[in-house]
C-alpha cells in the first residue's frame, strides 16, 4: 500500500544551518531517493519552499478568500514529502527512520486511501 | 452440578483468543473476524446444548467461524475486489477440512502475532491495553470500560478506532523481525504490566472485574512466555519470564494486602501466613531459571526484589541491604527514574538507618521531579515518623493526603496523620 511521509521541521532553526550542513543533508536525501528507487518503493518525493511563500485559499458562499501564510501557524512546518509503496506500517516506519529530516524534525506517516479496497 | 451452558461459556472463554488469532491470519480484518466468531458462537451455543461440547471445540469454532465469514462476505453489500479475492481463497480451502476431524496441532497457535499487533507502538497505550484485553483476554467492552473506570461509549469508540487504524494504516499481523523485536517486546510487556497494575491497585477488593485483571494479566503473560520460547528460544523470553515471576510474587500477597473492610495493610504489617505459597514457589522457580541465563533486565530485577520480600518469614528478616543494591542496579542500568530512586532511598533507610534514607529523600526533593507524587510525601512522612520528627511528618502526611486520589490509600494516610498528631501532643 502507499504511504505519504510528511516531513515537518522548524524552519527558523533550519535557516541557520551552514552551507556545508545543507549540502550534507541534500546528499543524504539523494542517497535515500536512490535507495527507494532501487528497492522499487519510490513513487514521488518533493521539497517545498518555506511557509513564507504559502498562500491559503477558502471558498465561502461562492466567494473566494485568499490569505497570506500557511493553513495553521505551528511550531514545526511541513517542508517536504515522500510517497512510497510499502508492504505494511512496519516497513513504512523503517523508511521514515531513514528520512534525514527525522533527526531534527518529525515525520508523519499517512496511509493513502486505495479506492479499490473495501471502504466503510 | 455445572450446567451445559456454563461449560460452553467456559469453553468460549478459553478458546476465544486462540480462535480469533487464527481467524485473523485468514481474514486480516479484526472486525470481520470478531463478527464471524460471534456468529459461530451463536451456532455453537444452539448445537452444543443438544450434542454436548465437541472433542475439539477450538477447531470446531475456527471452522464454523470461517464458514460464517464466507457467508458474511457473500452477503456483503459493498463487495470489493479485495473481498472477492479473500472469498475465493476461503472457498478454495473450505471443503478440504471436516470440522470434527481437526486436531489442535493442525492449527498453529497465532496468538503471538495478535499480541504484537494489539501492542503496536502506532496505537495509543490505552488502546493497546483495551485491544489486548478484548481480543486475547475475551473481556467484553463493558467489562473493560468498568475495569478502567471509563464511560462505555468512550471505551467502545477507542476500540473501534484502534481496529480501524490497524486495518487502514496497515499495521502488520506478524511477530516482528529480530532487529525490532526487543523494542516491540518492551511495549507488549508494558501493556501486560499495566493490566496487572490496574487490577493490583484497584480501590477495593470486592470489585471482581478489577481483581480478575491480575489473573488475566498472568494468564496472558504465560501465553506470551510459552509462545516466545517456542518460536524464538528461551533467550528471547527472559524479560517476559521476569515479568511473570514479578506478577506471581506480587499476586501472592493479595489476601494479606487489605483487611476484610478494605483497609490497606502495609508489607511490614502483613500476616505472611496469608501469602499464597504456590504463587511464591512458582514465581521464585521461574525467576531462578531465568537469572541462570544471565540476561538481566528491569523486570527480572524487580522480581528479585519481590522474591527477597517473599523469602522473609517476618518483616525484620528482610534483606534490605540486598534490596537497596538491586534498586541501585535497576536505577543505574535500566530505569533511571525518580520513582526507582525513591524506592532505593526507602530501602537504604531500612538497611543503613533512617537518616541515610532521609538524606537521599532530601536530594530527590531538590530535583523537584516528585513534587506532585503523593507516594513521595508518604514515604518521606513515614521515615520522619520513624525518626521521631513528628512535626515534619505531620506536614508531609498532609501534603500526601492532598495529592492522593485513591480512597483506601487516603484512609490509610488519615490514620497515620492522626497517630502522628497524638505523638505531637504527647
Tab-separated table of C-alpha atoms in Angstrom, chain A residues 41-120:
chain	number	residue	atom	x	y	z
A	41	UNK	CA	9.203	1.501	-3.338
A	42	UNK	CA	9.627	5.050	-4.712
A	43	UNK	CA	6.525	6.822	-6.037
A	44	UNK	CA	7.250	10.531	-5.691
A	45	UNK	CA	9.119	12.949	-3.427
A	46	UNK	CA	9.323	16.758	-3.336
A	47	UNK	CA	10.715	19.526	-1.176
A	48	UNK	CA	8.611	22.626	-0.512
A	49	UNK	CA	9.543	26.319	-0.334
A	50	UNK	CA	9.210	27.735	3.218
A	51	UNK	CA	5.791	28.645	4.612
A	52	UNK	CA	6.594	32.328	3.980
A	53	UNK	CA	5.748	31.503	0.369
A	54	UNK	CA	2.454	29.794	1.287
A	55	UNK	CA	-0.990	31.020	0.249
A	56	UNK	CA	-4.191	29.730	1.839
A	57	UNK	CA	-7.446	29.743	-0.074
A	58	UNK	CA	-11.021	29.028	1.070
A	59	UNK	CA	-14.359	29.489	-0.635
A	60	UNK	CA	-17.418	30.529	1.408
A	61	UNK	CA	-20.825	31.328	-0.107
A	62	UNK	CA	-19.256	31.236	-3.539
A	63	UNK	CA	-16.698	33.862	-2.567
A	64	UNK	CA	-13.033	33.004	-2.841
A	65	UNK	CA	-10.894	34.239	0.051
A	66	UNK	CA	-7.146	34.264	-0.298
A	67	UNK	CA	-4.761	34.882	2.613
A	68	UNK	CA	-1.022	35.015	3.014
A	69	UNK	CA	0.621	32.229	5.014
A	70	UNK	CA	0.104	28.550	5.871
A	71	UNK	CA	-3.175	26.902	6.978
A	72	UNK	CA	-2.051	26.925	10.611
A	73	UNK	CA	0.841	28.502	12.491
A	74	UNK	CA	2.701	25.575	14.071
A	75	UNK	CA	5.995	25.073	15.833
A	76	UNK	CA	7.188	22.750	13.054
A	77	UNK	CA	6.273	23.322	9.423
A	78	UNK	CA	5.703	20.982	6.500
A	79	UNK	CA	8.864	21.132	4.404
A	80	UNK	CA	8.544	18.230	2.000
A	81	UNK	CA	7.054	14.810	1.415
A	82	UNK	CA	7.569	11.319	0.065
A	83	UNK	CA	5.084	8.819	-1.280
A	84	UNK	CA	6.411	5.276	-1.005
A	85	UNK	CA	4.922	1.882	-1.711
A	86	UNK	CA	5.368	-0.289	1.417
A	87	UNK	CA	4.209	-3.731	2.465
A	88	UNK	CA	2.828	-2.538	5.797
A	89	UNK	CA	3.228	0.097	8.509
A	90	UNK	CA	6.344	-1.566	9.921
A	91	UNK	CA	8.127	-1.184	6.590
A	92	UNK	CA	6.867	2.413	6.359
A	93	UNK	CA	8.224	3.156	9.849
A	94	UNK	CA	11.618	1.814	8.757
A	95	UNK	CA	11.663	4.146	5.747
A	96	UNK	CA	10.554	7.080	7.925
A	97	UNK	CA	13.591	6.421	10.092
A	98	UNK	CA	15.833	6.882	7.042
A	99	UNK	CA	14.473	10.295	6.044
A	100	UNK	CA	17.225	12.797	7.002
A	101	UNK	CA	14.686	15.274	8.450
A	102	UNK	CA	13.648	12.713	11.086
A	103	UNK	CA	16.809	13.592	13.024
A	104	UNK	CA	15.766	17.184	13.767
A	105	UNK	CA	12.046	17.250	12.959
A	106	UNK	CA	9.088	14.861	12.802
A	107	UNK	CA	7.935	12.588	10.007
A	108	UNK	CA	4.202	11.898	9.937
A	109	UNK	CA	3.118	8.728	8.111
A	110	UNK	CA	-0.311	8.756	6.489
A	111	UNK	CA	-1.722	5.761	4.608
A	112	UNK	CA	-3.124	6.760	1.217
A	113	UNK	CA	-6.706	5.700	0.536
A	114	UNK	CA	-6.917	2.936	-2.053
A	115	UNK	CA	-10.320	3.339	-3.689
A	116	UNK	CA	-10.236	-0.231	-4.979
A	117	UNK	CA	-10.079	-1.544	-1.378
A	118	UNK	CA	-13.163	-2.054	0.831
A	119	UNK	CA	-14.425	1.168	2.389
A	120	UNK	CA	-16.756	1.857	5.257
